[in-house]
Amino acid sequence: MRAPARAHRRADRSAVLRRRVGRGVSGVQRFALDGQVAVVTGGGGGLGSAGARALAEAGADIALIARNRAKLEDAAGLVEETGRRALIVEADVSDAAGMVAAAEQVAAAFGRVDILFNNAGITNPQTVLDVDPREFLRVLEVNVAGAFHVIRAFAPSMIEHGYGRIINMGSILSGRGMANRAAYCASKAGLANLGAACAFEFGGDGITVNTLGATVIVTDLNRELVRTQPELYARIVQRTPLGRLGETEDVMGALLFLASPASGFITGQTLFVDGGYTAG
């Protein structure tokens, strides 16, 4: 009975979808998120907290998910400064049951989910021969399986009301290699293709799924690596047409676009935010 019910909901959604994808709306209103609810994983980190604030400034209430409560509270403060509501959920994305519980908590607080920013991620800068297999698998567990658990937990709410934007935080390394980054490269390739598969599965439900392919964005995750490996990052800058590494604010425009009604006919794609690094 589940499939026919889902098909019936799809048939009744045309008016909702026309309103939510921005038809009949012009200019900056296509990018407005007024009254929407966004979930941000890795919500206590640099990109997560910046993304949460940007989505809140566009009008969304925010549910922040991460393991570090102190950082979550700081991020919640940034959201509340905009006048929007913030919910803190202390949880680990690699815990499937924990993500189901998180989805229930968000539903109780906000009623639904419109936007999911799958931002939680870790790295392990070691060679294939040096890395402990358990540490290699931990990167995959967080960066790929974690995103899978989050999507499984929150997509049903989007399916129920026939609208959603899922944005995965990927990397330029999803399609190319780099020494000492085997686990990270493998995880980001998997994440991009998970997003593409979900785009096919959820397209009929009014849900788009895209990936942000970022260059090195200086955050808490990699700041120490940038400091201790200046030659590596100098080579990246040299290859980048815009001549610098990325900052968190460089990602926000692309995030808001993919989260907004303006991107309603874009799905299954990787949007590179890399200063031109992948152009050549």
PDB file of C-alpha atoms in Angstrom:
ATOM      1  CA  MET A   1       0.000   0.000   0.000  1.00  0.00           C
ATOM      2  CA  ARG A   2       2.974   2.316   0.552  1.00  0.00           C
ATOM      3  CA  ALA A   3       3.797   2.820  -3.151  1.00  0.00           C
ATOM      4  CA  PRO A   4       0.243   3.751  -4.288  1.00  0.00           C
ATOM      5  CA  ALA A   5      -0.068   6.235  -1.419  1.00  0.00           C
ATOM      6  CA  ARG A   6       3.195   7.845  -2.453  1.00  0.00           C
ATOM      7  CA  ALA A   7       2.045   8.007  -6.088  1.00  0.00           C
ATOM      8  CA  HIS A   8      -1.224   9.641  -5.012  1.00  0.00           C
ATOM      9  CA  ARG A   9       0.671  12.300  -3.063  1.00  0.00           C
ATOM     10  CA  ARG A  10       2.791  13.019  -6.142  1.00  0.00           C
ATOM     11  CA  ALA A  11      -0.313  13.496  -8.275  1.00  0.00           C
ATOM     12  CA  ASP A  12      -1.706  16.112  -5.895  1.00  0.00           C
ATOM     13  CA  ARG A  13       1.418  18.237  -5.625  1.00  0.00           C
ATOM     14  CA  SER A  14       1.456  20.306  -8.793  1.00  0.00           C
ATOM     15  CA  ALA A  15       0.104  23.458  -7.151  1.00  0.00           C
ATOM     16  CA  VAL A  16       2.487  23.124  -4.215  1.00  0.00           C
ATOM     17  CA  LEU A  17       5.473  22.584  -6.488  1.00  0.00           C
ATOM     18  CA  ARG A  18       4.580  25.542  -8.698  1.00  0.00           C
ATOM     19  CA  ARG A  19       4.523  27.746  -5.626  1.00  0.00           C
ATOM     20  CA  ARG A  20       7.700  26.370  -4.040  1.00  0.00           C
ATOM     21  CA  VAL A  21       9.927  26.301  -7.152  1.00  0.00           C
ATOM     22  CA  GLY A  22       9.447  30.017  -7.608  1.00  0.00           C
ATOM     23  CA  ARG A  23       7.118  30.213 -10.603  1.00  0.00           C
ATOM     24  CA  GLY A  24       5.427  33.559 -10.640  1.00  0.00           C
ATOM     25  CA  VAL A  25       8.081  34.961  -8.309  1.00  0.00           C
ATOM     26  CA  SER A  26      10.803  37.259  -9.591  1.00  0.00           C
ATOM     27  CA  GLY A  27      14.109  38.726  -8.527  1.00  0.00           C
ATOM     28  CA  VAL A  28      15.618  38.117  -5.132  1.00  0.00           C
ATOM     29  CA  GLN A  29      12.436  36.443  -3.869  1.00  0.00           C
ATOM     30  CA  ARG A  30      13.501  33.343  -5.774  1.00  0.00           C
ATOM     31  CA  PHE A  31      16.303  33.016  -3.225  1.00  0.00           C
ATOM     32  CA  ALA A  32      14.173  33.641  -0.120  1.00  0.00           C
ATOM     33  CA  LEU A  33      13.745  30.840   2.410  1.00  0.00           C
ATOM     34  CA  ASP A  34      11.076  32.504   4.533  1.00  0.00           C
ATOM     35  CA  GLY A  35       9.247  30.023   6.735  1.00  0.00           C
ATOM     36  CA  GLN A  36      11.388  27.055   5.730  1.00  0.00           C
ATOM     37  CA  VAL A  37      13.263  24.669   8.015  1.00  0.00           C
ATOM     38  CA  ALA A  38      16.879  23.699   7.373  1.00  0.00           C
ATOM     39  CA  VAL A  39      18.921  20.921   8.970  1.00  0.00           C
ATOM     40  CA  VAL A  40      22.689  21.446   9.090  1.00  0.00           C
ATOM     41  CA  THR A  41      24.981  18.578  10.064  1.00  0.00           C
ATOM     42  CA  GLY A  42      28.450  19.375  11.274  1.00  0.00           C
ATOM     43  CA  GLY A  43      26.641  22.422  12.557  1.00  0.00           C
ATOM     44  CA  GLY A  44      29.292  23.422  15.052  1.00  0.00           C
ATOM     45  CA  GLY A  45      32.177  23.694  12.595  1.00  0.00           C
ATOM     46  CA  GLY A  46      33.309  26.600  10.467  1.00  0.00           C
ATOM     47  CA  LEU A  47      31.325  25.776   7.327  1.00  0.00           C
ATOM     48  CA  GLY A  48      28.413  24.424   9.320  1.00  0.00           C
ATOM     49  CA  SER A  49      27.953  27.474  11.514  1.00  0.00           C
ATOM     50  CA  ALA A  50      28.490  29.848   8.581  1.00  0.00           C
ATOM     51  CA  GLY A  51      25.995  27.886   6.496  1.00  0.00           C
ATOM     52  CA  ALA A  52      23.472  27.871   9.314  1.00  0.00           C
ATOM     53  CA  ARG A  53      23.715  31.632   9.698  1.00  0.00           C
ATOM     54  CA  ALA A  54      23.446  32.213   5.934  1.00  0.00           C
ATOM     55  CA  LEU A  55      20.337  30.029   5.695  1.00  0.00           C
ATOM     56  CA  ALA A  56      18.850  31.818   8.701  1.00  0.00           C
ATOM     57  CA  GLU A  57      19.550  35.228   7.179  1.00  0.00           C
ATOM     58  CA  ALA A  58      17.578  34.047   4.136  1.00  0.00           C
ATOM     59  CA  GLY A  59      14.615  33.257   6.388  1.00  0.00           C
ATOM     60  CA  ALA A  60      14.951  29.637   7.530  1.00  0.00           C
ATOM     61  CA  ASP A  61      14.735  28.182  11.020  1.00  0.00           C
ATOM     62  CA  ILE A  62      17.718  25.925  11.697  1.00  0.00           C
ATOM     63  CA  ALA A  63      18.281  22.536  13.324  1.00  0.00           C
ATOM     64  CA  LEU A  64      21.978  22.091  14.106  1.00  0.00           C
ATOM     65  CA  ILE A  65      23.417  18.582  14.446  1.00  0.00           C
ATOM     66  CA  ALA A  66      26.920  17.814  15.735  1.00  0.00           C
ATOM     67  CA  ARG A  67      28.730  16.052  18.580  1.00  0.00           C
ATOM     68  CA  ASN A  68      30.212  19.093  20.340  1.00  0.00           C
ATOM     69  CA  ARG A  69      27.533  20.851  22.372  1.00  0.00           C
ATOM     70  CA  ALA A  70      29.615  23.931  23.131  1.00  0.00           C
ATOM     71  CA  LYS A  71      30.187  24.569  19.426  1.00  0.00           C
ATOM     72  CA  LEU A  72      26.525  23.910  18.707  1.00  0.00           C
ATOM     73  CA  GLU A  73      25.540  26.528  21.257  1.00  0.00           C
ATOM     74  CA  ASP A  74      27.856  29.062  19.609  1.00  0.00           C
ATOM     75  CA  ALA A  75      26.325  28.299  16.201  1.00  0.00           C
ATOM     76  CA  ALA A  76      22.810  28.539  17.627  1.00  0.00           C
ATOM     77  CA  GLY A  77      23.674  31.993  18.899  1.00  0.00           C
ATOM     78  CA  LEU A  78      24.629  33.064  15.371  1.00  0.00           C
ATOM     79  CA  VAL A  79      21.272  31.822  14.084  1.00  0.00           C
ATOM     80  CA  GLU A  80      19.269  33.501  16.823  1.00  0.00           C
ATOM     81  CA  GLU A  81      21.005  36.823  16.132  1.00  0.00           C
ATOM     82  CA  THR A  82      19.140  36.825  12.801  1.00  0.00           C
ATOM     83  CA  GLY A  83      15.778  36.472  14.534  1.00  0.00           C
ATOM     84  CA  ARG A  84      15.275  32.867  13.452  1.00  0.00           C
ATOM     85  CA  ARG A  85      14.822  29.837  15.689  1.00  0.00           C
ATOM     86  CA  ALA A  86      17.646  27.380  16.370  1.00  0.00           C
ATOM     87  CA  LEU A  87      17.406  23.803  17.623  1.00  0.00           C
ATOM     88  CA  ILE A  88      20.470  21.974  18.969  1.00  0.00           C
ATOM     89  CA  VAL A  89      20.709  18.211  18.412  1.00  0.00           C
ATOM     90  CA  GLU A  90      23.777  16.596  19.934  1.00  0.00           C
ATOM     91  CA  ALA A  91      24.334  13.481  17.800  1.00  0.00           C
ATOM     92  CA  ASP A  92      26.789  11.575  15.589  1.00  0.00           C
ATOM     93  CA  VAL A  93      25.843  11.231  11.908  1.00  0.00           C
ATOM     94  CA  SER A  94      27.485   7.799  11.740  1.00  0.00           C
ATOM     95  CA  ASP A  95      24.864   6.497  14.196  1.00  0.00           C
ATOM     96  CA  ALA A  96      21.858   5.441  12.117  1.00  0.00           C
ATOM     97  CA  ALA A  97      19.504   5.146  15.091  1.00  0.00           C
ATOM     98  CA  GLY A  98      20.737   8.481  16.388  1.00  0.00           C
ATOM     99  CA  MET A  99      19.782  10.159  13.123  1.00  0.00           C
ATOM    100  CA  VAL A 100      16.276   8.689  13.269  1.00  0.00           C
ATOM    101  CA  ALA A 101      15.958  10.091  16.781  1.00  0.00           C
ATOM    102  CA  ALA A 102      17.306  13.445  15.560  1.00  0.00           C
ATOM    103  CA  ALA A 103      14.674  13.545  12.814  1.00  0.00           C
ATOM    104  CA  GLU A 104      11.966  12.910  15.398  1.00  0.00           C
ATOM    105  CA  GLN A 105      13.316  15.734  17.542  1.00  0.00           C
ATOM    106  CA  VAL A 106      13.332  18.148  14.595  1.00  0.00           C
ATOM    107  CA  ALA A 107       9.803  17.106  13.616  1.00  0.00           C
ATOM    108  CA  ALA A 108       8.586  17.754  17.149  1.00  0.00           C
ATOM    109  CA  ALA A 109      10.156  21.222  17.172  1.00  0.00           C
ATOM    110  CA  PHE A 110       9.480  22.447  13.635  1.00  0.00           C
ATOM    111  CA  GLY A 111       6.962  20.080  12.054  1.00  0.00           C
ATOM    112  CA  ARG A 112       8.881  19.374   8.864  1.00  0.00           C
ATOM    113  CA  VAL A 113      12.180  19.753   6.978  1.00  0.00           C
ATOM    114  CA  ASP A 114      12.666  21.646   3.710  1.00  0.00           C
ATOM    115  CA  ILE A 115      16.462  21.873   3.406  1.00  0.00           C
ATOM    116  CA  LEU A 116      19.241  19.476   4.391  1.00  0.00           C
ATOM    117  CA  PHE A 117      22.867  20.645   4.359  1.00  0.00           C
ATOM    118  CA  ASN A 118      24.915  17.454   4.736  1.00  0.00           C
ATOM    119  CA  ASN A 119      28.086  19.103   5.952  1.00  0.00           C
ATOM    120  CA  ALA A 120      29.554  16.763   8.588  1.00  0.00           C
ATOM    121  CA  GLY A 121      32.929  15.391   7.561  1.00  0.00           C
ATOM    122  CA  ILE A 122      36.378  14.333   8.719  1.00  0.00           C
ATOM    123  CA  THR A 123      39.718  13.665   7.054  1.00  0.00           C
ATOM    124  CA  ASN A 124      42.846  11.595   7.651  1.00  0.00           C
ATOM    125  CA  PRO A 125      46.024  12.918   5.959  1.00  0.00           C
ATOM    126  CA  GLN A 126      47.981   9.665   5.716  1.00  0.00           C
ATOM    127  CA  THR A 127      49.278   7.447   2.934  1.00  0.00           C
ATOM    128  CA  VAL A 128      47.587   4.199   1.955  1.00  0.00           C
ATOM    129  CA  LEU A 129      50.440   2.235   3.536  1.00  0.00           C
ATOM    130  CA  ASP A 130      50.515   4.238   6.762  1.00  0.00           C
ATOM    131  CA  VAL A 131      46.850   4.694   7.598  1.00  0.00           C
ATOM    132  CA  ASP A 132      45.258   2.301  10.058  1.00  0.00           C
ATOM    133  CA  PRO A 133      42.453   0.467   8.200  1.00  0.00           C
ATOM    134  CA  ARG A 134      40.066   1.340  11.018  1.00  0.00           C
ATOM    135  CA  GLU A 135      40.841   5.039  10.575  1.00  0.00           C
ATOM    136  CA  PHE A 136      40.364   4.730   6.803  1.00  0.00           C
ATOM    137  CA  LEU A 137      36.957   3.160   7.339  1.00  0.00           C
ATOM    138  CA  ARG A 138      36.041   5.794   9.930  1.00  0.00           C
ATOM    139  CA  VAL A 139      36.385   8.504   7.260  1.00  0.00           C
ATOM    140  CA  LEU A 140      34.022   6.563   4.999  1.00  0.00           C
ATOM    141  CA  GLU A 141      31.700   5.916   7.929  1.00  0.00           C
ATOM    142  CA  VAL A 142      31.286   9.633   8.621  1.00  0.00           C
ATOM    143  CA  ASN A 143      31.590  11.183   5.163  1.00  0.00           C
ATOM    144  CA  VAL A 144      29.550   8.670   3.139  1.00  0.00           C
ATOM    145  CA  ALA A 145      27.580   6.402   5.463  1.00  0.00           C
ATOM    146  CA  GLY A 146      26.861   9.373   7.716  1.00  0.00           C
ATOM    147  CA  ALA A 147      25.306  11.304   4.841  1.00  0.00           C
ATOM    148  CA  PHE A 148      23.337   8.175   3.921  1.00  0.00           C
ATOM    149  CA  HIS A 149      21.951   7.879   7.461  1.00  0.00           C
ATOM    150  CA  VAL A 150      21.001  11.557   7.523  1.00  0.00           C
ATOM    151  CA  ILE A 151      19.242  11.418   4.150  1.00  0.00           C
ATOM    152  CA  ARG A 152      17.322   8.277   5.159  1.00  0.00           C
ATOM    153  CA  ALA A 153      16.219   9.960   8.371  1.00  0.00           C
ATOM    154  CA  PHE A 154      15.121  13.319   6.946  1.00  0.00           C
ATOM    155  CA  ALA A 155      13.993  12.598   3.364  1.00  0.00           C
ATOM    156  CA  PRO A 156      10.626  11.121   4.455  1.00  0.00           C
ATOM    157  CA  SER A 157       9.563  14.538   5.775  1.00  0.00           C
ATOM    158  CA  MET A 158      10.410  16.099   2.419  1.00  0.00           C
ATOM    159  CA  ILE A 159       8.595  13.330   0.561  1.00  0.00           C
ATOM    160  CA  GLU A 160       5.533  13.824   2.750  1.00  0.00           C
ATOM    161  CA  HIS A 161       5.098  17.479   1.765  1.00  0.00           C
ATOM    162  CA  GLY A 162       6.464  17.162  -1.764  1.00  0.00           C
ATOM    163  CA  TYR A 163       9.440  19.490  -1.578  1.00  0.00           C
ATOM    164  CA  GLY A 164      13.067  19.424  -0.522  1.00  0.00           C
ATOM    165  CA  ARG A 165      16.595  20.591  -1.137  1.00  0.00           C
ATOM    166  CA  ILE A 166      19.473  18.290  -0.178  1.00  0.00           C
ATOM    167  CA  ILE A 167      22.968  19.748  -0.475  1.00  0.00           C
ATOM    168  CA  ASN A 168      25.979  17.546   0.236  1.00  0.00           C
ATOM    169  CA  MET A 169      29.317  19.127   1.139  1.00  0.00           C
ATOM    170  CA  GLY A 170      31.724  17.567  -1.328  1.00  0.00           C
ATOM    171  CA  SER A 171      35.171  18.375  -2.659  1.00  0.00           C
ATOM    172  CA  ILE A 172      37.206  18.880  -5.804  1.00  0.00           C
ATOM    173  CA  LEU A 173      38.792  15.554  -4.778  1.00  0.00           C
ATOM    174  CA  SER A 174      35.587  13.697  -5.636  1.00  0.00           C
ATOM    175  CA  GLY A 175      36.937  13.287  -9.166  1.00  0.00           C
ATOM    176  CA  ARG A 176      40.711  13.357  -8.753  1.00  0.00           C
ATOM    177  CA  GLY A 177      43.380  12.026  -6.450  1.00  0.00           C
ATOM    178  CA  MET A 178      45.898  13.558  -4.067  1.00  0.00           C
ATOM    179  CA  ALA A 179      48.730  11.942  -2.150  1.00  0.00           C
ATOM    180  CA  ASN A 180      48.050  11.314   1.544  1.00  0.00           C
ATOM    181  CA  ARG A 181      44.315  11.796   1.040  1.00  0.00           C
ATOM    182  CA  ALA A 182      43.133   8.334  -0.064  1.00  0.00           C
ATOM    183  CA  ALA A 183      40.379   8.026   2.528  1.00  0.00           C
ATOM    184  CA  TYR A 184      39.109  11.543   1.909  1.00  0.00           C
ATOM    185  CA  CYS A 185      39.193  11.181  -1.896  1.00  0.00           C
ATOM    186  CA  ALA A 186      37.327   7.883  -1.741  1.00  0.00           C
ATOM    187  CA  SER A 187      34.733   9.297   0.630  1.00  0.00           C
ATOM    188  CA  LYS A 188      34.025  12.401  -1.439  1.00  0.00           C
ATOM    189  CA  ALA A 189      33.705  10.382  -4.648  1.00  0.00           C
ATOM    190  CA  GLY A 190      31.213   8.171  -2.854  1.00  0.00           C
ATOM    191  CA  LEU A 191      29.303  11.158  -1.504  1.00  0.00           C
ATOM    192  CA  ALA A 192      28.953  12.774  -4.937  1.00  0.00           C
ATOM    193  CA  ASN A 193      27.611   9.561  -6.431  1.00  0.00           C
ATOM    194  CA  LEU A 194      25.305   8.979  -3.479  1.00  0.00           C
ATOM    195  CA  GLY A 195      23.863  12.401  -4.240  1.00  0.00           C
ATOM    196  CA  ALA A 196      23.445  11.589  -7.930  1.00  0.00           C
ATOM    197  CA  ALA A 197      21.639   8.341  -7.102  1.00  0.00           C
ATOM    198  CA  CYS A 198      19.342  10.130  -4.655  1.00  0.00           C
ATOM    199  CA  ALA A 199      18.542  12.710  -7.336  1.00  0.00           C
ATOM    200  CA  PHE A 200      17.014   9.927  -9.434  1.00  0.00           C
ATOM    201  CA  GLU A 201      15.197   8.365  -6.490  1.00  0.00           C
ATOM    202  CA  PHE A 202      13.679  11.571  -5.091  1.00  0.00           C
ATOM    203  CA  GLY A 203      13.124  13.673  -8.208  1.00  0.00           C
ATOM    204  CA  GLY A 204       9.488  12.645  -8.519  1.00  0.00           C
ATOM    205  CA  ASP A 205       8.882  13.856  -4.976  1.00  0.00           C
ATOM    206  CA  GLY A 206       9.932  17.439  -5.687  1.00  0.00           C
ATOM    207  CA  ILE A 207      13.333  16.964  -4.012  1.00  0.00           C
ATOM    208  CA  THR A 208      16.597  18.084  -5.584  1.00  0.00           C
ATOM    209  CA  VAL A 209      19.939  16.627  -4.493  1.00  0.00           C
ATOM    210  CA  ASN A 210      23.208  18.346  -5.346  1.00  0.00           C
ATOM    211  CA  THR A 211      26.804  18.467  -4.153  1.00  0.00           C
ATOM    212  CA  LEU A 212      29.108  21.407  -3.511  1.00  0.00           C
ATOM    213  CA  GLY A 213      32.573  20.563  -4.856  1.00  0.00           C
ATOM    214  CA  ALA A 214      34.774  22.834  -2.793  1.00  0.00           C
ATOM    215  CA  THR A 215      38.477  23.504  -3.051  1.00  0.00           C
ATOM    216  CA  VAL A 216      40.471  23.916   0.146  1.00  0.00           C
ATOM    217  CA  ILE A 217      38.229  26.025   2.357  1.00  0.00           C
ATOM    218  CA  VAL A 218      40.181  27.100   5.411  1.00  0.00           C
ATOM    219  CA  THR A 219      38.227  25.838   8.439  1.00  0.00           C
ATOM    220  CA  ASP A 220      38.891  24.149  11.764  1.00  0.00           C
ATOM    221  CA  LEU A 221      39.094  20.811   9.904  1.00  0.00           C
ATOM    222  CA  ASN A 222      42.215  21.735   7.939  1.00  0.00           C
ATOM    223  CA  ARG A 223      43.665  24.912   9.428  1.00  0.00           C
ATOM    224  CA  GLU A 224      46.568  23.066  11.064  1.00  0.00           C
ATOM    225  CA  LEU A 225      47.337  21.206   7.820  1.00  0.00           C
ATOM    226  CA  VAL A 226      47.481  24.482   5.918  1.00  0.00           C
ATOM    227  CA  ARG A 227      49.879  25.861   8.499  1.00  0.00           C
ATOM    228  CA  THR A 228      52.191  22.830   8.582  1.00  0.00           C
ATOM    229  CA  GLN A 229      52.252  22.035   4.838  1.00  0.00           C
ATOM    230  CA  PRO A 230      52.765  25.436   3.183  1.00  0.00           C
ATOM    231  CA  GLU A 231      54.372  24.020   0.026  1.00  0.00           C
ATOM    232  CA  LEU A 232      51.387  21.787  -0.754  1.00  0.00           C
ATOM    233  CA  TYR A 233      48.883  24.590  -0.381  1.00  0.00           C
ATOM    234  CA  ALA A 234      51.102  27.014  -2.285  1.00  0.00           C
ATOM    235  CA  ARG A 235      50.901  24.621  -5.252  1.00  0.00           C
ATOM    236  CA  ILE A 236      47.109  24.585  -4.999  1.00  0.00           C
ATOM    237  CA  VAL A 237      47.026  28.381  -4.964  1.00  0.00           C
ATOM    238  CA  GLN A 238      49.375  28.514  -7.958  1.00  0.00           C
ATOM    239  CA  ARG A 239      47.045  26.280  -9.963  1.00  0.00           C
ATOM    240  CA  THR A 240      43.932  28.260  -8.959  1.00  0.00           C
ATOM    241  CA  PRO A 241      43.028  31.046 -11.441  1.00  0.00           C
ATOM    242  CA  LEU A 242      41.731  33.281  -8.637  1.00  0.00           C
ATOM    243  CA  GLY A 243      45.015  32.818  -6.810  1.00  0.00           C
ATOM    244  CA  ARG A 244      43.981  31.907  -3.264  1.00  0.00           C
ATOM    245  CA  LEU A 245      42.463  29.272  -1.022  1.00  0.00           C
ATOM    246  CA  GLY A 246      38.777  29.473  -0.215  1.00  0.00           C
ATOM    247  CA  GLU A 247      37.104  31.048   2.806  1.00  0.00           C
ATOM    248  CA  THR A 248      33.823  29.968   4.344  1.00  0.00           C
ATOM    249  CA  GLU A 249      31.959  32.932   2.867  1.00  0.00           C
ATOM    250  CA  ASP A 250      32.973  31.802  -0.635  1.00  0.00           C
ATOM    251  CA  VAL A 251      30.694  28.781  -0.235  1.00  0.00           C
ATOM    252  CA  MET A 252      27.629  30.597   1.041  1.00  0.00           C
ATOM    253  CA  GLY A 253      26.328  31.933  -2.276  1.00  0.00           C
ATOM    254  CA  ALA A 254      26.370  28.491  -3.870  1.00  0.00           C
ATOM    255  CA  LEU A 255      24.762  26.951  -0.795  1.00  0.00           C
ATOM    256  CA  LEU A 256      21.934  29.492  -0.770  1.00  0.00           C
ATOM    257  CA  PHE A 257      21.340  29.014  -4.493  1.00  0.00           C
ATOM    258  CA  LEU A 258      21.036  25.229  -4.200  1.00  0.00           C
ATOM    259  CA  ALA A 259      18.871  25.588  -1.081  1.00  0.00           C
ATOM    260  CA  SER A 260      16.476  28.042  -2.719  1.00  0.00           C
ATOM    261  CA  PRO A 261      13.525  27.804  -5.118  1.00  0.00           C
ATOM    262  CA  ALA A 262      15.802  29.367  -7.763  1.00  0.00           C
ATOM    263  CA  SER A 263      17.584  26.023  -8.288  1.00  0.00           C
ATOM    264  CA  GLY A 264      14.403  24.028  -8.822  1.00  0.00           C
ATOM    265  CA  PHE A 265      15.465  22.485 -12.163  1.00  0.00           C
ATOM    266  CA  ILE A 266      18.982  21.520 -11.057  1.00  0.00           C
ATOM    267  CA  THR A 267      19.581  18.112  -9.503  1.00  0.00           C
ATOM    268  CA  GLY A 268      22.192  15.363  -9.457  1.00  0.00           C
ATOM    269  CA  GLN A 269      24.959  17.885 -10.077  1.00  0.00           C
ATOM    270  CA  THR A 270      28.239  18.904  -8.470  1.00  0.00           C
ATOM    271  CA  LEU A 271      28.677  22.670  -8.356  1.00  0.00           C
ATOM    272  CA  PHE A 272      32.383  23.412  -7.991  1.00  0.00           C
ATOM    273  CA  VAL A 273      33.318  26.253  -5.665  1.00  0.00           C
ATOM    274  CA  ASP A 274      37.035  26.233  -6.322  1.00  0.00           C
ATOM    275  CA  GLY A 275      38.303  29.533  -7.710  1.00  0.00           C
ATOM    276  CA  GLY A 276      38.664  27.828 -11.095  1.00  0.00           C
ATOM    277  CA  TYR A 277      40.896  24.965  -9.907  1.00  0.00           C
ATOM    278  CA  THR A 278      39.025  22.329 -11.924  1.00  0.00           C
ATOM    279  CA  ALA A 279      38.847  24.478 -15.071  1.00  0.00           C
ATOM    280  CA  GLY A 280      42.122  23.158 -16.466  1.00  0.00           C
TER     281      GLY A 280
END
